[in-house]
Amino acid sequence: MTSNVTRAQRILLRSGKSPDDVVPIERALHEDVFATNSGNLIFSDASHKILQTPRTEVVSNGIATRIADAGRINSEYDAFVIPLANAFRPSFERSLERLTQLISKLKIPVVILGVGAQTGVDYSAERLKPMQPTVHAFVSAVLDRSASIGVRGEFTERYLRDMGFRDVEVIGCPSMFLHGSRLDIRETGRGLGPESRIAINGSHEAVRKLGLGKIINRTHAHYPHLRFIGQNISEARQLHWRDMSHKNAALTDIPTHPDHPMYGEDKVRVYIDPATWMDDLRGFDFSFGSRIHGNIAALLAGTPATVLCSDSRTLELCRYFEIPHRMLAKVPSDLDPADLYAEADFGPLMRGHRERFDRFVNFLDKNGLENTFTHGDGGTEFDRRMSTLALPPGVRPWIGADAPAMSGRLSWLQTQLTELTAQHIQLKRKTAKNNALPVQRSAYQRARSAVGRPIKRALRPSR
């Protein structure tokens, strides 16, 4: 394969943090380093690894879009790469508009990795019509700066082609190419039983509206080694701080809520880093649930997984990668994961992986980006470096009076209190200093006074 890349590159990558940034749990939750959903770090970490080569430096830009940074980005970087998930959805429209404003000011290539439109499993784009001008402006700005735009699957491809765009390529999600062309799923040939270790995942929406809560509770009753893996920042804060301020705290049927029995049994986790997430999942026999990246994390760890699809964003990825899946709305409440495991066929997923990887590499090559598997060491140095990091473990429920755990939390709170106290003192001094200064009138006030007095005298009736 011939690359169009002719010189070393410095790439700016939109991501919550770099994979080798070791962020303590308290700070990670305070700053929301994974932008609400820890699944975001699965595909951004994969993008970091894929794009790092001996001639390429990849720098994390953070999630916040700062339009004023356009000049600096143009002068310091050769390309801006944006891995996205379900960005074409109403709740993300304002963020999409800001991204478009930034991109419109850039003079360097802008490459989108795996953007998706979100609607129902019926693939109807009706709910997306009001934001179509926003999507059109975004895609137009991107295609002015790249050869093509990479989308997650069939629905998003059709959605953009119906708008008149032709340079649209289905590439899936970069997360699935964390190991390049290699994807090995462990299949023992044995069925699941009461001693099996099973991971389950799901959103608040799936629990609240689609009956996933009943499936979780039934599985919990029959499989003692079940673990629920959450992904939302609100779930992580419930586990670590018992913070019940978010609206999600109203839902008690999800295991990340302190009232759920799995919480008290320490059978719940949320991960700050994909590396620890996948390391833990290697010890499980099966994973299932409605979270697409929760199950992709399992597959990357070699653990069999089945996705319970509830919308287009999960369905089109499952169809493209041929990941075993079922429609969540159609599965019974007494669903047994042993049945999902028994019927799952991972042959198509693994057999088609090389072809899909080659398609992804061709997309990168067409857009002038090197990748570690074609132009580097296949990610060996990246993996070695990651293995040396002391990343924090998964966030666990706050139960009992564990002294070491309490010590860490209280130490962080004390540091925050000290910093806030210092800032408060500085503000008080600044306020006091400002209050001591004579009041300065504005130029407008001085001009009005100077001009106003003579006019008033001239208009005053003579006596």
Short mmCIF file of C-alpha atoms in Angstrom, two decimals:
data_model
loop_
_atom_site.label_atom_id
_atom_site.label_comp_id
_atom_site.label_asym_id
_atom_site.label_seq_id
_atom_site.Cartn_x
_atom_site.Cartn_y
_atom_site.Cartn_z
CA MET A 1 0.00 0.00 0.00
CA THR A 2 1.47 3.38 -1.03
CA SER A 3 1.09 6.31 1.33
CA ASN A 4 0.51 9.92 0.28
CA VAL A 5 2.34 11.12 3.39
CA THR A 6 5.65 12.78 2.50
CA ARG A 7 6.87 14.36 5.77
CA ALA A 8 6.62 14.17 9.53
CA GLN A 9 3.33 15.36 10.99
CA ARG A 10 2.09 16.93 14.17
CA ILE A 11 -1.54 15.93 14.69
CA LEU A 12 -4.02 17.56 17.02
CA LEU A 13 -6.58 15.00 18.20
CA ARG A 14 -9.90 15.84 19.84
CA SER A 15 -9.96 13.70 22.99
CA GLY A 16 -10.70 14.10 26.67
CA LYS A 17 -7.14 13.19 27.57
CA SER A 18 -4.09 11.42 26.21
CA PRO A 19 -3.97 7.66 26.99
CA ASP A 20 -0.79 8.06 29.04
CA ASP A 21 -2.14 10.89 31.18
CA VAL A 22 -2.52 9.33 34.62
CA VAL A 23 -5.41 11.20 36.23
CA PRO A 24 -6.46 10.36 39.81
CA ILE A 25 -10.10 9.37 40.21
CA GLU A 26 -11.12 12.47 42.16
CA ARG A 27 -9.64 14.83 39.56
CA ALA A 28 -11.03 12.78 36.68
CA LEU A 29 -14.54 13.02 38.12
CA HIS A 30 -14.15 16.69 38.98
CA GLU A 31 -12.96 17.63 35.48
CA ASP A 32 -15.05 15.03 33.61
CA VAL A 33 -12.08 13.90 31.51
CA PHE A 34 -14.19 11.49 29.46
CA ALA A 35 -16.83 14.07 28.45
CA THR A 36 -19.84 12.55 30.23
CA ASN A 37 -19.41 9.01 28.84
CA SER A 38 -16.28 6.91 29.41
CA GLY A 39 -16.98 5.08 26.14
CA ASN A 40 -15.57 8.17 24.41
CA LEU A 41 -12.10 7.25 25.64
CA ILE A 42 -12.30 3.81 24.00
CA PHE A 43 -12.26 5.29 20.49
CA SER A 44 -10.07 8.30 21.30
CA ASP A 45 -7.38 6.10 22.92
CA ALA A 46 -7.49 3.80 19.89
CA SER A 47 -7.07 6.82 17.62
CA HIS A 48 -4.03 7.95 19.61
CA LYS A 49 -2.42 4.55 19.23
CA ILE A 50 -3.29 4.13 15.54
CA LEU A 51 -1.97 7.55 14.51
CA GLN A 52 1.31 7.46 16.46
CA THR A 53 4.26 6.56 14.23
CA PRO A 54 8.00 7.36 14.34
CA ARG A 55 7.24 10.37 12.13
CA THR A 56 4.01 11.50 13.76
CA GLU A 57 3.30 13.21 17.06
CA VAL A 58 -0.27 13.09 18.38
CA VAL A 59 -1.40 15.75 20.86
CA SER A 60 -4.70 15.73 22.75
CA ASN A 61 -6.78 18.88 22.26
CA GLY A 62 -9.28 18.19 25.01
CA ILE A 63 -13.02 18.10 24.41
CA ALA A 64 -13.78 21.83 24.74
CA THR A 65 -13.97 23.67 21.41
CA ARG A 66 -12.13 27.00 21.60
CA ILE A 67 -12.71 28.92 18.38
CA ALA A 68 -10.10 31.50 19.38
CA ASP A 69 -7.43 28.75 19.14
CA ALA A 70 -7.75 28.51 15.35
CA GLY A 71 -4.67 30.64 14.65
CA ARG A 72 -2.50 28.64 17.04
CA ILE A 73 -3.75 25.35 15.61
CA ASN A 74 -2.95 26.49 12.07
CA SER A 75 0.60 27.46 13.04
CA GLU A 76 1.45 24.49 15.28
CA TYR A 77 -0.21 21.47 13.65
CA ASP A 78 -0.37 19.69 10.31
CA ALA A 79 -3.83 18.14 10.76
CA PHE A 80 -6.79 18.18 13.11
CA VAL A 81 -8.31 14.72 13.63
CA ILE A 82 -11.74 14.42 15.23
CA PRO A 83 -12.99 10.99 16.34
CA LEU A 84 -16.75 11.30 16.88
CA ALA A 85 -19.59 9.05 17.94
CA ASN A 86 -23.29 9.93 17.60
CA ALA A 87 -22.64 13.62 16.89
CA PHE A 88 -25.62 14.05 14.55
CA ARG A 89 -28.25 14.26 17.27
CA PRO A 90 -30.29 17.21 18.55
CA SER A 91 -28.64 17.36 21.98
CA PHE A 92 -25.20 17.75 20.33
CA GLU A 93 -26.25 20.43 17.84
CA ARG A 94 -24.74 23.38 19.70
CA SER A 95 -21.42 21.54 20.05
CA LEU A 96 -21.53 20.71 16.35
CA GLU A 97 -22.07 24.38 15.52
CA ARG A 98 -19.02 25.36 17.57
CA LEU A 99 -16.91 22.67 15.90
CA THR A 100 -18.02 24.01 12.52
CA GLN A 101 -17.01 27.56 13.51
CA LEU A 102 -13.56 26.32 14.52
CA ILE A 103 -13.09 24.15 11.43
CA SER A 104 -14.12 27.03 9.15
CA LYS A 105 -11.15 29.02 10.46
CA LEU A 106 -8.62 26.22 9.93
CA LYS A 107 -6.27 26.07 6.96
CA ILE A 108 -4.97 22.57 7.74
CA PRO A 109 -6.61 19.20 6.87
CA VAL A 110 -9.49 18.15 9.13
CA VAL A 111 -10.26 14.43 9.28
CA ILE A 112 -13.37 12.91 10.89
CA LEU A 113 -13.14 9.34 12.21
CA GLY A 114 -16.44 7.49 12.43
CA VAL A 115 -19.18 10.08 12.96
CA GLY A 116 -22.74 8.79 13.33
CA ALA A 117 -26.33 9.99 13.19
CA GLN A 118 -28.65 8.92 15.99
CA THR A 119 -32.25 7.90 15.56
CA GLY A 120 -34.32 4.78 16.23
CA VAL A 121 -33.67 1.25 15.03
CA ASP A 122 -36.11 1.95 12.17
CA TYR A 123 -33.48 4.31 10.66
CA SER A 124 -36.02 7.13 10.21
CA ALA A 125 -34.26 10.49 9.90
CA GLU A 126 -37.44 12.47 10.60
CA ARG A 127 -36.32 13.63 14.07
CA LEU A 128 -33.08 14.95 12.58
CA LYS A 129 -34.70 17.26 10.02
CA PRO A 130 -34.63 20.40 12.22
CA MET A 131 -30.82 20.14 12.57
CA GLN A 132 -30.10 19.29 8.93
CA PRO A 133 -28.70 22.79 8.14
CA THR A 134 -26.25 22.39 11.04
CA VAL A 135 -25.12 18.95 9.85
CA HIS A 136 -24.83 20.21 6.26
CA ALA A 137 -22.64 23.14 7.33
CA PHE A 138 -20.41 20.86 9.42
CA VAL A 139 -19.89 18.24 6.70
CA SER A 140 -19.29 20.95 4.07
CA ALA A 141 -16.61 22.57 6.24
CA VAL A 142 -14.93 19.19 6.80
CA LEU A 143 -14.98 18.17 3.12
CA ASP A 144 -13.42 21.51 2.18
CA ARG A 145 -10.42 20.30 4.19
CA SER A 146 -10.33 16.55 3.58
CA ALA A 147 -10.74 13.98 0.82
CA SER A 148 -13.71 12.26 2.47
CA ILE A 149 -15.61 11.95 5.73
CA GLY A 150 -15.59 8.68 7.70
CA VAL A 151 -18.95 7.54 9.08
CA ARG A 152 -19.94 4.72 11.43
CA GLY A 153 -22.31 2.73 9.24
CA GLU A 154 -25.01 2.34 6.63
CA PHE A 155 -27.59 4.67 8.13
CA THR A 156 -25.24 7.64 8.49
CA GLU A 157 -23.89 7.05 4.99
CA ARG A 158 -27.41 7.19 3.52
CA TYR A 159 -28.31 10.18 5.70
CA LEU A 160 -25.40 12.23 4.28
CA ARG A 161 -25.80 11.01 0.71
CA ASP A 162 -29.46 12.08 0.81
CA MET A 163 -28.15 15.58 1.57
CA GLY A 164 -26.09 15.47 -1.61
CA PHE A 165 -22.68 14.53 -0.22
CA ARG A 166 -20.71 11.96 -2.21
CA ASP A 167 -17.33 11.74 -0.45
CA VAL A 168 -18.71 9.61 2.38
CA GLU A 169 -16.98 6.38 3.50
CA VAL A 170 -18.21 3.80 5.98
CA ILE A 171 -15.25 3.02 8.26
CA GLY A 172 -17.01 1.98 11.48
CA CYS A 173 -15.38 3.12 14.71
CA PRO A 174 -11.59 3.37 15.23
CA SER A 175 -11.98 1.58 18.58
CA MET A 176 -12.35 -1.75 16.77
CA PHE A 177 -8.89 -1.31 15.23
CA LEU A 178 -7.02 -0.88 18.50
CA HIS A 179 -5.12 -4.10 17.66
CA GLY A 180 -4.98 -3.43 13.93
CA SER A 181 -5.99 -6.36 11.74
CA ARG A 182 -5.93 -8.73 14.72
CA LEU A 183 -9.11 -9.56 16.62
CA ASP A 184 -9.23 -12.74 18.69
CA ILE A 185 -12.36 -13.71 20.63
CA ARG A 186 -11.98 -16.49 23.20
CA GLU A 187 -14.49 -19.28 22.68
CA THR A 188 -14.15 -22.19 25.08
CA GLY A 189 -16.98 -24.25 23.68
CA ARG A 190 -18.54 -24.48 27.14
CA GLY A 191 -21.83 -22.84 28.00
CA LEU A 192 -22.41 -20.33 30.77
CA GLY A 193 -23.37 -21.49 34.24
CA PRO A 194 -23.83 -20.09 37.75
CA GLU A 195 -20.07 -19.83 38.25
CA SER A 196 -19.50 -17.85 35.06
CA ARG A 197 -18.23 -14.29 35.34
CA ILE A 198 -20.58 -12.05 33.37
CA ALA A 199 -20.38 -8.31 32.71
CA ILE A 200 -23.54 -6.38 31.95
CA ASN A 201 -23.92 -2.76 30.83
CA GLY A 202 -26.73 -0.39 29.97
CA SER A 203 -27.89 3.20 29.91
CA HIS A 204 -30.42 4.88 32.18
CA GLU A 205 -32.70 5.20 29.15
CA ALA A 206 -32.58 1.45 28.50
CA VAL A 207 -33.38 0.72 32.14
CA ARG A 208 -36.10 3.34 32.39
CA LYS A 209 -37.96 2.71 29.11
CA LEU A 210 -36.85 -0.57 27.55
CA GLY A 211 -37.00 -3.08 30.40
CA LEU A 212 -33.26 -3.59 30.85
CA GLY A 213 -33.66 -3.24 34.61
CA LYS A 214 -35.65 -6.49 34.80
CA ILE A 215 -32.98 -8.29 32.77
CA ILE A 216 -30.26 -6.97 35.10
CA ASN A 217 -32.16 -8.07 38.21
CA ARG A 218 -32.92 -11.54 36.84
CA THR A 219 -29.29 -12.04 35.81
CA HIS A 220 -28.16 -10.85 39.23
CA ALA A 221 -30.39 -13.44 40.89
CA HIS A 222 -29.01 -16.34 38.81
CA TYR A 223 -25.34 -15.41 38.34
CA PRO A 224 -23.52 -14.58 41.61
CA HIS A 225 -20.43 -13.26 39.78
CA LEU A 226 -22.27 -10.67 37.72
CA ARG A 227 -20.78 -7.18 37.44
CA PHE A 228 -22.47 -4.06 36.12
CA ILE A 229 -20.19 -1.61 34.29
CA GLY A 230 -21.49 1.95 34.07
CA GLN A 231 -20.19 4.66 31.78
CA ASN A 232 -21.76 8.01 32.74
CA ILE A 233 -19.96 10.62 34.80
CA SER A 234 -23.05 10.78 37.04
CA GLU A 235 -22.73 7.03 37.71
CA ALA A 236 -19.05 7.38 38.60
CA ARG A 237 -19.86 10.20 41.01
CA GLN A 238 -22.61 8.13 42.61
CA LEU A 239 -20.12 5.32 43.19
CA HIS A 240 -17.22 7.40 44.46
CA TRP A 241 -18.93 10.25 46.30
CA ARG A 242 -22.53 9.05 46.63
CA ASP A 243 -23.33 12.25 44.77
CA MET A 244 -27.07 12.21 44.12
CA SER A 245 -27.39 15.69 42.60
CA HIS A 246 -27.79 14.58 38.97
CA LYS A 247 -31.24 13.84 37.54
CA ASN A 248 -30.11 10.24 36.94
CA ALA A 249 -30.17 9.76 40.72
CA ALA A 250 -33.94 9.49 40.54
CA LEU A 251 -33.61 6.05 38.93
CA THR A 252 -33.09 3.44 41.63
CA ASP A 253 -33.33 0.41 39.30
CA ILE A 254 -29.82 0.81 37.92
CA PRO A 255 -26.94 -0.84 39.85
CA THR A 256 -24.93 2.38 40.16
CA HIS A 257 -27.62 3.72 42.52
CA PRO A 258 -26.81 3.16 46.23
CA ASP A 259 -30.24 1.60 46.80
CA HIS A 260 -29.62 -1.19 44.28
CA PRO A 261 -28.42 -4.48 45.84
CA MET A 262 -25.48 -4.77 43.41
CA TYR A 263 -24.11 -1.48 44.75
CA GLY A 264 -23.95 -2.81 48.30
CA GLU A 265 -22.38 -6.05 47.05
CA ASP A 266 -19.53 -4.15 45.36
CA LYS A 267 -20.54 -5.54 41.94
CA VAL A 268 -20.44 -2.22 40.08
CA ARG A 269 -17.60 -0.34 38.34
CA VAL A 270 -16.97 2.70 36.15
CA TYR A 271 -13.54 3.00 34.51
CA ILE A 272 -11.52 6.15 33.98
CA ASP A 273 -9.09 4.48 31.55
CA PRO A 274 -9.80 1.98 28.76
CA ALA A 275 -6.62 0.06 29.62
CA THR A 276 -7.86 -0.90 33.10
CA TRP A 277 -11.36 -1.47 31.72
CA MET A 278 -10.12 -4.02 29.20
CA ASP A 279 -7.69 -5.60 31.66
CA ASP A 280 -10.58 -6.36 34.01
CA LEU A 281 -12.83 -7.64 31.22
CA ARG A 282 -10.21 -10.23 30.21
CA GLY A 283 -11.19 -12.12 33.34
CA PHE A 284 -14.86 -12.41 32.32
CA ASP A 285 -16.57 -15.13 30.33
CA PHE A 286 -19.20 -12.98 28.61
CA SER A 287 -20.44 -9.40 28.29
CA PHE A 288 -23.82 -8.12 27.16
CA GLY A 289 -26.02 -5.03 27.36
CA SER A 290 -27.06 -1.92 25.48
CA ARG A 291 -23.74 -0.04 25.62
CA ILE A 292 -21.89 -0.38 22.31
CA HIS A 293 -18.46 0.63 23.63
CA GLY A 294 -18.94 -1.31 26.83
CA ASN A 295 -19.20 -4.43 24.66
CA ILE A 296 -16.48 -3.31 22.24
CA ALA A 297 -14.18 -3.05 25.28
CA ALA A 298 -14.98 -6.70 26.00
CA LEU A 299 -14.34 -7.79 22.39
CA LEU A 300 -10.99 -5.96 22.37
CA ALA A 301 -10.15 -7.88 25.56
CA GLY A 302 -11.00 -11.13 23.75
CA THR A 303 -14.20 -11.64 25.74
CA PRO A 304 -17.35 -12.72 23.83
CA ALA A 305 -20.05 -10.04 23.83
CA THR A 306 -23.56 -9.44 22.53
CA VAL A 307 -25.09 -5.99 22.07
CA LEU A 308 -28.75 -5.32 22.88
CA CYS A 309 -29.47 -2.60 20.31
CA SER A 310 -31.81 0.24 21.16
CA ASP A 311 -31.05 2.84 18.47
CA SER A 312 -29.36 3.42 15.12
CA ARG A 313 -25.95 4.30 16.60
CA THR A 314 -25.54 0.82 18.10
CA LEU A 315 -27.34 -1.04 15.32
CA GLU A 316 -25.33 0.31 12.38
CA LEU A 317 -22.02 -0.44 14.11
CA CYS A 318 -23.13 -3.98 14.94
CA ARG A 319 -24.23 -4.55 11.36
CA TYR A 320 -21.03 -3.14 9.89
CA PHE A 321 -18.69 -5.12 12.13
CA GLU A 322 -21.01 -8.16 12.30
CA ILE A 323 -21.05 -8.06 16.09
CA PRO A 324 -23.64 -10.45 17.59
CA HIS A 325 -26.69 -8.43 18.57
CA ARG A 326 -30.39 -8.51 19.40
CA MET A 327 -33.04 -5.77 19.47
CA LEU A 328 -33.50 -4.76 23.10
CA ALA A 329 -37.18 -3.95 22.61
CA LYS A 330 -37.81 -7.53 21.43
CA VAL A 331 -35.95 -9.56 24.04
CA PRO A 332 -38.00 -11.05 26.94
CA SER A 333 -37.57 -9.80 30.49
CA ASP A 334 -36.51 -13.31 31.54
CA LEU A 335 -33.65 -13.29 29.02
CA ASP A 336 -30.84 -15.63 30.06
CA PRO A 337 -27.30 -14.56 29.00
CA ALA A 338 -26.52 -18.26 28.54
CA ASP A 339 -28.90 -18.23 25.56
CA LEU A 340 -27.22 -15.14 24.08
CA TYR A 341 -23.83 -16.76 24.51
CA ALA A 342 -24.94 -20.03 22.94
CA GLU A 343 -26.40 -18.39 19.83
CA ALA A 344 -23.61 -15.83 19.28
CA ASP A 345 -21.54 -16.46 16.14
CA PHE A 346 -18.24 -14.57 16.16
CA GLY A 347 -17.05 -16.09 12.87
CA PRO A 348 -18.27 -13.25 10.60
CA LEU A 349 -16.86 -10.63 12.99
CA MET A 350 -13.39 -12.17 12.96
CA ARG A 351 -13.32 -13.28 9.31
CA GLY A 352 -14.31 -9.86 8.02
CA HIS A 353 -12.08 -7.88 10.35
CA ARG A 354 -9.04 -7.77 8.03
CA GLU A 355 -11.06 -6.39 5.13
CA ARG A 356 -12.64 -3.73 7.34
CA PHE A 357 -9.22 -2.81 8.73
CA ASP A 358 -7.80 -2.43 5.21
CA ARG A 359 -10.73 -0.16 4.34
CA PHE A 360 -9.98 1.96 7.42
CA VAL A 361 -6.27 2.20 6.52
CA ASN A 362 -7.16 3.20 2.95
CA PHE A 363 -9.33 5.99 4.37
CA LEU A 364 -6.44 7.25 6.52
CA ASP A 365 -4.05 7.04 3.59
CA LYS A 366 -6.42 8.92 1.30
CA ASN A 367 -6.58 11.68 3.89
CA GLY A 368 -2.80 11.87 4.30
CA LEU A 369 -2.51 10.19 7.71
CA GLU A 370 0.08 7.58 8.65
CA ASN A 371 -0.81 4.70 10.97
CA THR A 372 1.29 2.60 13.31
CA PHE A 373 0.39 -0.70 11.65
CA THR A 374 1.55 0.31 8.17
CA HIS A 375 4.20 2.90 9.00
CA GLY A 376 5.30 2.05 12.54
CA ASP A 377 5.87 -0.81 14.96
CA GLY A 378 2.25 -1.96 15.08
CA GLY A 379 1.69 -0.23 18.40
CA THR A 380 4.34 -2.22 20.30
CA GLU A 381 5.92 0.84 21.91
CA PHE A 382 2.51 2.30 22.73
CA ASP A 383 1.46 -0.93 24.46
CA ARG A 384 4.78 -1.14 26.33
CA ARG A 385 4.43 2.42 27.56
CA MET A 386 0.85 1.84 28.67
CA SER A 387 1.90 -1.25 30.62
CA THR A 388 4.27 0.85 32.76
CA LEU A 389 1.63 3.35 33.88
CA ALA A 390 0.05 3.22 37.34
CA LEU A 391 -3.46 3.95 36.12
CA PRO A 392 -6.23 4.21 38.73
CA PRO A 393 -8.46 1.15 39.15
CA GLY A 394 -12.13 1.15 38.29
CA VAL A 395 -14.33 3.38 40.41
CA ARG A 396 -16.04 1.24 43.07
CA PRO A 397 -19.10 1.82 45.25
CA TRP A 398 -18.55 3.76 48.46
CA ILE A 399 -19.59 1.19 51.05
CA GLY A 400 -18.49 0.66 54.62
CA ALA A 401 -15.67 2.61 56.28
CA ASP A 402 -12.64 1.52 54.26
CA ALA A 403 -9.86 3.65 55.81
CA PRO A 404 -7.50 3.79 52.77
CA ALA A 405 -10.37 4.70 50.46
CA MET A 406 -11.62 7.34 52.87
CA SER A 407 -8.11 8.73 53.25
CA GLY A 408 -7.73 9.29 49.52
CA ARG A 409 -11.07 11.03 49.22
CA LEU A 410 -10.51 13.25 52.26
CA SER A 411 -6.98 14.15 51.14
CA TRP A 412 -8.30 15.33 47.78
CA LEU A 413 -11.09 17.31 49.45
CA GLN A 414 -8.57 18.95 51.77
CA THR A 415 -6.41 19.96 48.80
CA GLN A 416 -9.43 21.45 47.06
CA LEU A 417 -10.41 23.32 50.22
CA THR A 418 -6.88 24.73 50.59
CA GLU A 419 -6.82 25.91 46.97
CA LEU A 420 -10.30 27.45 47.17
CA THR A 421 -9.39 29.22 50.43
CA ALA A 422 -6.29 30.72 48.81
CA GLN A 423 -8.33 31.87 45.82
CA HIS A 424 -10.96 33.36 48.13
CA ILE A 425 -8.30 35.35 50.03
CA GLN A 426 -6.86 36.70 46.77
CA LEU A 427 -10.32 37.76 45.58
CA LYS A 428 -11.06 39.50 48.89
CA ARG A 429 -7.77 41.43 48.68
CA LYS A 430 -8.46 42.41 45.08
CA THR A 431 -12.00 43.52 45.96
CA ALA A 432 -10.78 45.54 48.93
CA LYS A 433 -8.10 47.21 46.79
CA ASN A 434 -10.64 48.10 44.11
CA ASN A 435 -13.05 49.49 46.71
CA ALA A 436 -10.30 51.74 48.08
CA LEU A 437 -9.67 53.40 44.70
CA PRO A 438 -11.58 56.57 43.78
CA VAL A 439 -14.47 55.93 41.45
CA GLN A 440 -13.36 56.58 37.88
CA ARG A 441 -15.98 57.95 35.53
CA SER A 442 -16.07 56.60 32.02
CA ALA A 443 -15.04 58.70 28.99
CA TYR A 444 -18.71 58.89 27.99
CA GLN A 445 -19.72 60.20 31.42
CA ARG A 446 -16.95 62.85 31.39
CA ALA A 447 -17.85 63.99 27.87
CA ARG A 448 -21.53 64.20 28.69
CA SER A 449 -20.77 66.28 31.78
CA ALA A 450 -18.44 68.64 29.91
CA VAL A 451 -20.87 69.22 27.05
CA GLY A 452 -24.04 69.06 29.09
CA ARG A 453 -23.31 71.92 31.47
CA PRO A 454 -22.89 74.65 28.80
CA ILE A 455 -25.98 73.42 26.97
CA LYS A 456 -28.03 73.49 30.14
CA ARG A 457 -26.83 77.05 30.86
CA ALA A 458 -27.70 78.16 27.32
CA LEU A 459 -31.19 76.72 27.58
CA ARG A 460 -31.84 78.12 31.04
CA PRO A 461 -34.48 80.89 30.86
CA SER A 462 -33.04 84.33 31.43
CA ARG A 463 -34.34 86.28 34.37
#
